[in-house]
Coordinates of C-alpha atoms and ligand atoms in Angstrom, one line a residue:
M1 CA 6.0 -30.9 -6.2
V2 CA 7.6 -30.1 -9.4
K3 CA 11.4 -29.0 -9.7
L4 CA 12.7 -27.8 -13.1
S5 CA 16.1 -26.1 -14.2
G6 CA 17.0 -23.0 -16.0
K7 CA 19.9 -21.1 -16.9
A8 CA 19.8 -18.1 -14.0
V9 CA 20.4 -14.8 -15.4
Y10 CA 20.4 -13.1 -12.5
K11 CA 21.0 -14.6 -8.5
G12 CA 19.0 -14.4 -5.5
V13 CA 16.2 -16.4 -3.9
I14 CA 12.7 -15.9 -3.4
I15 CA 9.6 -17.6 -2.4
G16 CA 6.1 -16.5 -3.6
P17 CA 3.0 -16.9 -5.9
V18 CA 3.3 -17.2 -9.2
A19 CA 1.6 -15.1 -12.1
V20 CA 1.5 -17.1 -15.4
L21 CA 1.3 -14.7 -18.1
K22 CA -0.3 -16.1 -21.3
K23 CA -1.3 -14.6 -24.2
D24 CA -4.4 -16.1 -24.7
E25 CA -6.7 -14.6 -27.2
A26 CA -10.8 -14.3 -26.6
Q27 CA -13.2 -16.7 -27.6
V28 CA -15.8 -15.4 -29.8
K29 CA -18.9 -16.5 -31.3
R30 CA -21.0 -15.2 -34.2
T31 CA -24.2 -14.3 -33.7
K32 CA -27.1 -12.9 -35.9
I33 CA -28.2 -9.5 -35.1
T34 CA -31.3 -7.5 -35.8
D35 CA -30.0 -3.7 -35.3
A36 CA -26.7 -3.2 -37.2
D37 CA -26.8 0.9 -35.8
A38 CA -27.0 -0.4 -32.3
E39 CA -23.7 -2.6 -33.0
I40 CA -22.2 -0.1 -34.7
V41 CA -22.7 2.2 -31.3
R42 CA -21.5 -0.6 -29.4
L43 CA -18.3 -0.6 -31.6
T44 CA -17.7 2.7 -31.4
Q45 CA -17.9 2.7 -27.3
A46 CA -15.6 0.0 -27.5
G47 CA -13.5 1.9 -29.8
E48 CA -13.6 4.8 -27.1
Q49 CA -12.6 2.6 -24.2
A50 CA -9.9 1.4 -26.3
Q51 CA -8.2 4.5 -26.9
A52 CA -8.7 5.7 -22.9
Q53 CA -6.9 2.0 -21.9
L54 CA -4.2 2.9 -24.7
Q55 CA -3.1 6.6 -23.5
K56 CA -3.0 5.5 -20.1
L57 CA -0.5 3.0 -21.1
Y58 CA 1.4 5.4 -23.3
D59 CA 1.5 7.7 -20.1
K60 CA 3.0 5.0 -18.0
A61 CA 5.4 4.2 -20.2
V62 CA 6.8 7.5 -21.2
R63 CA 6.8 8.1 -17.2
E64 CA 8.8 4.8 -16.9
V65 CA 10.9 3.9 -20.0
G66 CA 11.1 7.3 -22.2
E67 CA 8.6 8.2 -24.9
A68 CA 10.5 6.0 -27.6
S69 CA 9.6 2.9 -26.1
A70 CA 5.9 4.5 -25.5
A71 CA 5.5 5.1 -29.3
I72 CA 3.9 1.6 -29.7
F73 CA 1.0 2.4 -28.1
E74 CA 0.5 5.8 -30.0
V75 CA 0.9 3.5 -33.0
H76 CA -1.9 1.2 -31.8
Q77 CA -4.1 4.6 -31.2
M78 CA -3.8 5.9 -35.0
M79 CA -4.6 1.9 -36.0
L80 CA -7.9 2.1 -34.1
E81 CA -8.9 4.9 -36.0
D82 CA -7.8 3.9 -39.4
D83 CA -10.8 4.3 -42.1
D84 CA -10.2 0.7 -44.3
Y85 CA -9.9 -1.3 -40.8
L86 CA -13.3 0.3 -39.7
D87 CA -15.0 0.4 -42.7
A88 CA -14.2 -3.2 -43.1
I89 CA -15.6 -3.9 -39.7
H90 CA -18.8 -1.7 -40.4
N91 CA -19.1 -3.3 -44.0
M92 CA -19.5 -6.9 -42.3
I93 CA -21.8 -5.9 -39.6
Q94 CA -24.4 -4.4 -42.2
T95 CA -24.1 -6.5 -44.9
E96 CA -23.9 -9.9 -42.9
M97 CA -25.6 -8.9 -39.9
V98 CA -23.6 -10.2 -37.3
N99 CA -22.6 -8.9 -33.9
A100 CA -19.5 -6.3 -33.3
E101 CA -17.4 -8.8 -31.7
Y102 CA -17.4 -11.1 -34.6
A103 CA -16.8 -8.9 -37.5
V104 CA -13.8 -7.3 -35.3
A105 CA -12.1 -10.6 -34.7
V106 CA -12.6 -11.5 -38.6
T107 CA -11.4 -8.2 -39.8
G108 CA -8.4 -8.5 -37.7
D109 CA -7.5 -12.0 -39.0
N110 CA -8.0 -11.2 -42.3
F111 CA -5.8 -7.6 -42.1
S112 CA -3.5 -9.5 -39.8
E113 CA -2.5 -12.2 -42.7
M114 CA -2.7 -9.3 -45.3
F115 CA 0.4 -7.4 -43.6
A116 CA 2.2 -10.8 -42.9
N117 CA 1.5 -11.5 -46.3
M118 CA 3.6 -8.3 -47.7
D119 CA 7.0 -8.2 -49.2
D120 CA 8.0 -4.9 -47.0
D121 CA 9.3 -6.0 -43.3
Y122 CA 7.7 -2.7 -42.1
M123 CA 4.3 -3.5 -42.9
K124 CA 4.8 -7.2 -42.0
A125 CA 5.4 -5.8 -38.5
R126 CA 2.0 -4.3 -38.4
A127 CA 0.3 -7.8 -38.4
A128 CA 0.9 -8.2 -35.0
D129 CA -0.3 -4.9 -33.9
V130 CA -3.2 -5.0 -35.8
K131 CA -3.8 -8.4 -34.0
D132 CA -3.3 -6.6 -30.8
I133 CA -6.0 -3.5 -31.5
S134 CA -8.6 -6.3 -32.5
N135 CA -8.1 -8.2 -29.2
R136 CA -8.4 -5.2 -27.3
L137 CA -11.4 -4.1 -29.0
V138 CA -13.2 -7.8 -28.8
R139 CA -12.3 -7.9 -25.2
N140 CA -13.9 -4.3 -24.4
L141 CA -16.9 -5.7 -26.3
M142 CA -17.3 -8.3 -24.3
G143 CA -16.9 -6.5 -21.2
Q144 CA -13.8 -8.2 -20.2
E145 CA -11.2 -6.1 -18.2
D146 CA -7.8 -5.4 -19.8
V147 CA -5.1 -7.5 -18.0
D148 CA -4.1 -5.4 -15.2
L149 CA -0.5 -6.4 -14.3
A150 CA -0.8 -3.0 -12.2
S151 CA -3.2 -4.5 -9.5
M152 CA -1.6 -8.1 -9.1
E153 CA 0.0 -9.3 -5.5
P154 CA 3.5 -9.1 -5.6
S155 CA 4.4 -12.6 -7.9
I156 CA 6.8 -14.5 -9.9
I157 CA 6.3 -13.9 -13.1
V158 CA 5.9 -16.9 -15.3
A159 CA 5.7 -16.6 -19.0
D160 CA 6.6 -18.0 -22.1
D161 CA 8.7 -14.8 -23.0
L162 CA 8.5 -11.5 -22.1
S163 CA 8.2 -8.4 -24.9
P164 CA 9.4 -5.1 -23.8
S165 CA 5.4 -3.8 -24.2
E166 CA 4.6 -6.7 -21.6
T167 CA 7.1 -5.8 -18.7
V168 CA 6.4 -2.3 -19.4
Q169 CA 2.9 -2.8 -18.2
M170 CA 4.2 -3.9 -14.9
D171 CA 4.4 -2.1 -11.6
K172 CA 8.0 -3.3 -10.7
S173 CA 7.2 -3.2 -7.2
K174 CA 4.9 -6.6 -7.7
I175 CA 7.7 -8.4 -9.5
L176 CA 9.5 -10.7 -7.2
A177 CA 11.2 -13.1 -10.1
F178 CA 11.0 -13.7 -13.8
V179 CA 10.8 -17.7 -14.6
T180 CA 10.6 -17.8 -18.8
V181 CA 11.0 -20.5 -21.3
H182 CA 12.9 -18.4 -23.8
G183 CA 14.8 -15.6 -23.7
S184 CA 18.5 -15.0 -23.9
T185 CA 21.0 -14.2 -21.0
N186 CA 21.0 -10.9 -23.4
S187 CA 16.9 -10.3 -23.3
H188 CA 15.2 -7.8 -22.2
T189 CA 13.8 -9.8 -19.2
A190 CA 17.3 -10.9 -18.2
I191 CA 18.7 -6.9 -18.2
L192 CA 15.6 -5.9 -16.1
A193 CA 16.0 -8.4 -13.7
R194 CA 19.8 -7.5 -12.7
M195 CA 18.5 -3.8 -13.2
M196 CA 15.9 -5.0 -10.3
N197 CA 17.9 -7.1 -7.9
I198 CA 15.5 -10.2 -8.3
P199 CA 16.1 -13.8 -9.6
A200 CA 15.6 -14.9 -13.0
L201 CA 15.3 -18.1 -14.7
I202 CA 15.3 -18.2 -18.7
G203 CA 15.0 -21.6 -20.8
V204 CA 13.1 -23.5 -18.2
P205 CA 11.2 -26.4 -20.1
M206 CA 7.7 -25.5 -18.7
D207 CA 4.3 -26.4 -19.4
L208 CA 2.7 -23.3 -18.9
D209 CA -0.8 -25.2 -18.8
E210 CA 0.0 -27.0 -16.0
I211 CA 1.1 -24.1 -13.9
H212 CA -1.8 -22.0 -12.2
T213 CA -1.7 -18.0 -10.9
G214 CA -1.3 -18.1 -7.3
M215 CA 0.3 -21.4 -7.1
K216 CA 3.2 -21.1 -4.9
A217 CA 6.9 -21.2 -6.1
V218 CA 10.5 -21.1 -5.4
V219 CA 13.1 -19.3 -7.6
D220 CA 16.6 -20.2 -6.5
G221 CA 18.9 -17.8 -9.1
F222 CA 22.0 -19.2 -7.4
K223 CA 21.1 -22.8 -8.5
G224 CA 19.1 -22.5 -11.3
E225 CA 16.0 -23.9 -10.3
V226 CA 12.6 -23.4 -9.6
I227 CA 10.2 -25.6 -7.9
F228 CA 6.3 -25.1 -8.0
E229 CA 4.4 -26.7 -5.0
P230 CA 7.6 -26.8 -2.9
S231 CA 7.3 -29.1 0.0
E232 CA 7.7 -27.5 3.8
E233 CA 11.1 -28.5 4.3
I234 CA 12.3 -26.9 1.3
C235 CA 10.4 -23.6 2.0
A236 CA 12.1 -23.6 5.5
E237 CA 15.4 -23.9 4.1
V238 CA 14.6 -21.2 1.4
E239 CA 13.0 -18.8 4.4
E240 CA 16.6 -19.3 6.0
K241 CA 18.5 -18.4 2.7
I242 CA 16.3 -15.5 2.0
R243 CA 17.3 -14.3 5.4
E244 CA 20.6 -14.5 5.1
E245 CA 20.6 -12.8 1.7
K246 CA 18.6 -9.7 3.5
E247 CA 21.3 -9.4 6.2
K248 CA 24.0 -9.4 3.4
L249 CA 22.1 -6.6 1.7
K250 CA 21.5 -4.9 4.8
L251 CA 25.7 -4.7 5.2
L252 CA 26.2 -3.8 2.0
Q253 CA 23.5 -0.5 2.5
T254 CA 26.0 0.5 5.1
L255 CA 28.5 1.2 2.2
K256 CA 26.2 3.8 0.5
G257 CA 27.9 7.3 0.1
K258 CA 31.2 5.7 0.9
E259 CA 34.4 6.0 -1.4
N260 CA 35.5 3.5 -3.6
V261 CA 38.9 3.4 -2.4
T262 CA 41.3 0.4 -0.7
P263 CA 43.1 0.3 2.2
S264 CA 46.1 1.7 0.6
G265 CA 44.8 4.7 -0.9
Q266 CA 43.9 3.6 -4.7
K267 CA 40.7 5.0 -6.0
I268 CA 38.7 3.6 -8.8
N269 CA 34.9 4.8 -10.2
I270 CA 32.1 2.5 -9.9
Y271 CA 29.6 3.6 -12.5
A272 CA 26.5 1.4 -13.6
N273 CA 25.1 -0.2 -16.9
I274 CA 21.5 0.7 -18.3
G275 CA 18.9 0.3 -20.6
S276 CA 16.5 3.0 -20.4
V277 CA 15.2 5.8 -18.5
S278 CA 13.5 4.6 -15.9
D279 CA 16.7 2.9 -14.7
V280 CA 18.3 5.5 -13.6
G281 CA 16.0 4.9 -10.5
Y282 CA 18.5 1.7 -9.9
V283 CA 21.7 4.1 -10.5
L284 CA 21.0 6.5 -7.6
E285 CA 19.3 3.7 -5.4
N286 CA 22.5 1.8 -5.6
D287 CA 24.6 5.2 -5.6
A288 CA 26.6 4.5 -8.6
G289 CA 29.1 7.3 -9.5
G290 CA 27.8 7.7 -12.8
I291 CA 26.4 6.0 -15.5
G292 CA 29.0 3.7 -17.8
L293 CA 27.4 2.3 -20.1
F294 CA 23.9 3.4 -21.3
R295 CA 22.9 0.7 -24.0
S296 CA 20.8 3.3 -26.4
E297 CA 19.6 0.6 -28.8
F298 CA 17.0 0.0 -26.3
L299 CA 15.2 3.1 -27.1
Y300 CA 15.0 1.1 -30.6
L301 CA 13.9 -2.2 -29.6
G302 CA 10.4 -3.5 -29.3
R303 CA 9.1 -0.6 -31.9
D304 CA 8.1 -0.4 -35.5
D305 CA 10.1 2.3 -36.8
F306 CA 13.0 4.7 -35.6
P307 CA 12.8 7.2 -32.6
T308 CA 13.1 10.7 -34.2
E309 CA 15.9 13.0 -32.8
E310 CA 13.5 14.5 -30.4
E311 CA 12.6 11.3 -28.8
Q312 CA 15.9 10.6 -28.3
F313 CA 17.0 13.9 -27.2
Q314 CA 14.2 13.9 -24.7
A315 CA 15.7 10.6 -23.3
Y316 CA 19.0 11.8 -23.3
R317 CA 18.4 15.0 -21.6
Q318 CA 16.5 13.3 -19.1
V319 CA 18.7 10.7 -17.9
V320 CA 22.0 13.6 -18.1
Q321 CA 19.6 15.9 -15.8
T322 CA 18.6 12.9 -13.3
M323 CA 21.9 12.4 -12.8
A324 CA 22.9 15.9 -12.1
G325 CA 26.3 16.8 -13.0
K326 CA 27.5 12.6 -12.7
K327 CA 29.1 11.1 -15.5
V328 CA 27.0 9.6 -18.2
I329 CA 28.2 7.6 -20.8
I330 CA 25.8 6.7 -24.1
R331 CA 26.9 4.4 -26.2
T332 CA 25.9 4.6 -30.1
L333 CA 23.4 2.5 -31.1
D334 CA 24.6 -1.3 -31.2
I335 CA 22.2 -3.0 -33.3
G336 CA 22.5 -6.5 -35.2
A337 CA 24.1 -9.7 -34.0
D338 CA 21.9 -10.5 -30.9
K339 CA 19.9 -7.6 -31.1
Q340 CA 17.4 -7.8 -34.1
V341 CA 15.3 -5.1 -35.2
D342 CA 12.6 -5.7 -38.0
Y343 CA 12.8 -1.9 -39.4
F344 CA 16.1 -1.8 -39.8
N345 CA 16.0 -4.4 -42.6
L346 CA 19.5 -6.1 -42.0
G347 CA 18.6 -9.4 -43.6
K348 CA 19.7 -12.6 -42.8
E349 CA 23.3 -13.5 -42.3
D350 CA 25.3 -16.7 -41.5
N351 CA 27.7 -15.0 -39.0
P352 CA 25.6 -12.3 -37.5
A353 CA 28.4 -11.5 -34.4
L354 CA 30.9 -11.3 -37.0
G355 CA 28.1 -9.3 -39.2
Y356 CA 26.8 -5.9 -40.2
R357 CA 26.3 -4.4 -36.8
A358 CA 26.7 -1.5 -34.1
I359 CA 29.2 1.0 -35.5
R360 CA 29.3 -0.9 -39.1
I361 CA 25.7 -0.1 -39.8
C362 CA 26.1 3.8 -38.6
L363 CA 29.1 4.1 -41.1
K364 CA 27.0 2.3 -43.5
Q365 CA 23.9 4.1 -43.1
P366 CA 24.8 7.7 -41.6
D367 CA 21.8 9.1 -41.6
I368 CA 20.6 6.7 -38.7
F369 CA 23.8 7.9 -37.1
K370 CA 23.2 11.4 -37.5
T371 CA 20.1 11.4 -35.9
Q372 CA 21.5 10.0 -32.9
L373 CA 24.6 11.8 -32.7
R374 CA 22.4 15.4 -33.2
A375 CA 20.2 14.1 -30.3
L376 CA 23.5 13.2 -28.1
L377 CA 25.2 16.5 -29.0
R378 CA 22.1 18.6 -28.2
A379 CA 21.5 16.6 -24.8
A380 CA 25.3 17.3 -24.1
M381 CA 24.5 20.9 -23.1
Y382 CA 22.4 19.5 -20.1
G383 CA 25.1 17.8 -18.0
N384 CA 27.6 15.6 -17.7
L385 CA 27.7 13.6 -21.1
S386 CA 30.0 11.5 -23.0
I387 CA 29.6 9.4 -26.5
M388 CA 31.1 5.9 -27.0
Y389 CA 31.4 4.2 -30.4
P390 CA 31.2 0.2 -30.4
M391 CA 32.8 -2.5 -31.8
I392 CA 35.5 -0.3 -33.3
I393 CA 38.6 -2.2 -35.1
S394 CA 40.5 0.7 -36.5
V395 CA 41.7 4.1 -36.3
E396 CA 40.0 4.8 -40.0
E397 CA 36.7 4.0 -38.4
V398 CA 37.5 6.8 -35.7
K399 CA 38.5 8.9 -38.1
R400 CA 35.5 8.7 -40.4
I401 CA 33.2 8.9 -37.0
Y402 CA 34.7 12.2 -36.1
E403 CA 33.9 13.4 -40.1
I404 CA 30.5 12.7 -39.4
V405 CA 30.4 14.6 -36.1
D406 CA 32.1 17.3 -37.6
E407 CA 29.1 17.3 -40.2
V408 CA 26.7 17.2 -37.6
K409 CA 28.0 20.0 -36.0
A410 CA 27.8 22.1 -39.2
E411 CA 24.1 21.0 -39.5
L412 CA 23.4 22.3 -35.9
D413 CA 25.3 25.4 -36.6
E414 CA 23.3 26.0 -39.9
A415 CA 20.0 25.7 -38.0
Q416 CA 21.2 27.6 -35.1
I417 CA 20.7 25.0 -32.4
P418 CA 22.6 24.9 -29.5
Y419 CA 25.1 22.3 -28.8
K420 CA 28.2 21.0 -27.3
V421 CA 30.7 18.1 -28.3
P422 CA 31.2 15.9 -25.2
E423 CA 34.2 13.9 -24.4
Q424 CA 34.3 10.9 -27.0
G425 CA 35.2 7.2 -26.3
I426 CA 35.6 3.8 -27.9
M427 CA 34.6 0.5 -26.7
I428 CA 37.7 -2.1 -27.0
E429 CA 35.6 -5.3 -27.9
T430 CA 37.5 -6.7 -30.9
P431 CA 41.2 -8.3 -30.9
A432 CA 42.1 -5.6 -33.5
A433 CA 41.2 -2.7 -31.3
V434 CA 43.6 -4.2 -28.7
M435 CA 46.2 -4.6 -30.7
V436 CA 45.7 -0.8 -32.5
S437 CA 45.2 0.4 -28.7
E438 CA 48.3 2.7 -28.8
E439 CA 47.2 4.2 -32.0
L440 CA 43.6 4.9 -31.0
A441 CA 44.5 5.9 -27.4
Q442 CA 46.1 9.0 -29.2
I443 CA 42.8 10.0 -30.9
V444 CA 39.9 9.2 -28.7
D445 CA 39.1 10.6 -24.9
F446 CA 38.7 7.1 -23.3
F447 CA 38.4 3.6 -23.7
S448 CA 35.8 1.5 -22.2
I449 CA 36.5 -2.2 -22.5
G450 CA 33.5 -4.7 -23.6
T451 CA 34.7 -8.0 -22.0
N452 CA 31.1 -9.5 -23.1
D453 CA 31.6 -9.3 -26.9
L454 CA 35.8 -9.0 -26.3
T455 CA 36.1 -12.5 -24.6
Q456 CA 33.8 -13.7 -27.5
Y457 CA 36.3 -13.1 -30.6
T458 CA 39.2 -13.8 -28.5
L459 CA 38.0 -17.2 -27.7
A460 CA 36.2 -17.7 -31.2
L461 CA 33.0 -18.8 -28.7
D462 CA 29.7 -17.5 -29.8
R463 CA 28.3 -16.2 -26.5
Q464 CA 24.6 -17.0 -27.5
N465 CA 25.7 -21.0 -27.8
A466 CA 24.8 -22.2 -24.6
K467 CA 26.7 -25.3 -25.9
L468 CA 29.5 -23.3 -25.4
D469 CA 29.5 -22.7 -22.2
D470 CA 31.8 -25.0 -20.6
F471 CA 34.5 -23.7 -23.2
Y472 CA 33.8 -20.0 -22.2
D473 CA 36.1 -19.1 -19.5
P474 CA 36.0 -15.1 -19.2
H475 CA 39.4 -15.6 -17.0
H476 CA 41.0 -16.6 -19.6
P477 CA 45.0 -14.9 -19.7
A478 CA 44.6 -13.8 -23.3
V479 CA 41.4 -11.8 -22.1
L480 CA 43.0 -10.4 -19.1
R481 CA 46.7 -9.7 -20.6
M482 CA 44.2 -7.9 -23.4
I483 CA 42.9 -5.7 -20.2
R484 CA 46.1 -4.9 -19.1
L485 CA 47.6 -3.8 -22.4
V486 CA 45.0 -1.8 -23.2
T487 CA 44.9 0.1 -20.2
D488 CA 48.9 0.9 -20.2
N489 CA 48.4 2.2 -23.7
A490 CA 46.0 4.3 -22.4
H491 CA 47.5 6.1 -19.6
K492 CA 50.5 6.0 -21.4
Y493 CA 48.7 8.5 -23.4
G494 CA 46.9 10.3 -20.6
K495 CA 43.8 8.6 -21.2
W496 CA 41.4 6.6 -18.9
S497 CA 40.5 2.9 -19.1
G498 CA 37.0 1.1 -17.9
I499 CA 35.6 -2.2 -18.2
C500 CA 31.8 -2.2 -19.1
G501 CA 31.1 -5.8 -19.8
E502 CA 30.0 -8.4 -17.3
L503 CA 33.3 -9.3 -16.5
G504 CA 33.9 -5.6 -14.2
A505 CA 31.6 -7.2 -11.7
D506 CA 33.3 -10.6 -11.2
L507 CA 34.5 -9.8 -7.6
E508 CA 37.2 -12.5 -7.8
L509 CA 38.8 -10.1 -10.3
T510 CA 38.4 -6.9 -8.3
E511 CA 41.9 -6.9 -6.8
E512 CA 43.5 -8.1 -10.5
F513 CA 41.5 -4.9 -12.0
L514 CA 43.1 -2.7 -9.3
R515 CA 46.5 -4.0 -10.0
M516 CA 46.4 -3.3 -13.6
G517 CA 45.1 0.3 -12.5
L518 CA 42.0 0.2 -14.3
D519 CA 40.1 3.8 -13.5
E520 CA 36.7 2.5 -14.0
L521 CA 34.4 -0.5 -13.8
S522 CA 30.9 -0.3 -15.0
V523 CA 28.5 -2.9 -13.8
A524 CA 24.6 -3.8 -13.2
P525 CA 23.3 -1.3 -10.7
S526 CA 22.6 -4.4 -8.1
M527 CA 26.3 -4.8 -8.4
V528 CA 27.5 -1.4 -7.5
L529 CA 27.9 -2.1 -3.5
R530 CA 29.0 -5.5 -3.6
V531 CA 32.1 -4.2 -6.1
R532 CA 32.6 -1.3 -3.7
K533 CA 32.8 -4.0 -0.5
A534 CA 35.1 -5.9 -3.3
V535 CA 37.3 -2.7 -3.6
R536 CA 37.4 -1.1 0.3
E537 CA 38.8 -4.8 1.2
A538 CA 41.2 -5.2 -1.6
N539 CA 44.7 -5.9 -0.8
V540 CA 46.4 -4.3 -3.6
Ligands
PEP601 C1 30.2 -5.8 -24.1 O1 30.3 -6.8 -25.1 O2 31.0 -6.0 -23.0 C2 29.3 -4.9 -23.7 C3 29.2 -4.2 -22.6 O3 28.3 -4.6 -25.0 P1 27.1 -5.2 -25.0 O4 27.1 -6.7 -23.7 O5 25.8 -4.7 -25.1 O6 27.4 -6.3 -26.5
MG602 MG1 29.5 -5.5 -26.8

């Protein structure tokens, strides 16, 4: 029995078999061949097989996470046809009379190193891709199966870290929990776990060579513990805990279709936060009244180049159409700080949380912003869409945003493309925005308070720094008074005010939020019914 601790990014408890995901590379031997043509035929067949595998991955990703995130598989398909790459492999087979596996592996390494040494960040990022496609070719040549995450039995996924392109390949119904060595609270894995309502631990100091697929384990997201090969006694305890949790969940299900209303008749909207198109399923499953925060930057993450206007339009349209008239608030991209993307070339900053991020990038690089705005205005024709701008600090910024929106409108008019200018609100995430919220309330349609950042900036505590956990008090009166002030100012001008940061799901504060008169709480889909329960029992 081995017990390890980590940081729980989502509560819940589970017992089950482990599936260890290792990024292992196939062992390739150099062998002499006599028939170069036959070797090239084998290579061509392996290439065709790879194209088919990538097509399958692409189709699955489009269905589950939208075209934007699926694009990486298309890039791999194109790289597989690259003349320079193929010529180098053919040449090595013919001149050195070596096996195709060896020629692919060596060429892959050479190209990868060449890309890694380039100055251009975009080209640098290709190094991992060329390695990826070379490994795929080698696996096919050796007759090894593509690691089929879809066909495994429901398991606790144990890994060093998980990239979006890895999680995309998993059949979500087969994932019992995530346990990773690395990752942060805001990592893709953490967000996915909250979305799926499964326990997840990050920062677990595991030696992946000691853990084997099929091993039994317990993940306790309440205690922040994982136990490999647990004793009978622990298993019995955990089974009991799981039964209790299931009972609680069953009771929660009875709240579906019920109103978010207190015994005294006060109503509040409970919406859900999402990061990708496929998360809409969780929103509907948990009966959220709408989407209060679609973190659109996830369309930009885990890929090598900007998503096009068309890709974004398709994603936004799909979400608003699926939500069928319910409100969908899409936040414009919030890249920077903890969400780094190579192709943005943001450069290293000493204080990234106080740095070039979110709306600042959009205002400085309006071309990027305009592409997203065009997609949003076009998608607004298809349902109840609202736009929300992050990290605002001043009235001037909002005015500048409106000028850019006007430019986008003129461009769309000129091109005779149908669009609608939807409701536009801002996130209140900075003390500056709080202090000028009276002025801001007069020019925006709504406020959504991002308590994750607002707490970090108000208390001067880096939200990424685990050493500061003991100082991080989201119930600090400074933060709570700010929420009240902002909400009062919104109401003064007939605007609504909500919370979309993690604090919105804090059940200890639900009554207080109702007393403050908040109009909306947007929470992880798995928290919607819990918050509804708290509202229906609130003594306000
Ligand atoms: C917040 O800051 O509270 C918020 C919702 O935005 P994010 O967590 O994506 O920074
Ligand atoms: Mg934020």
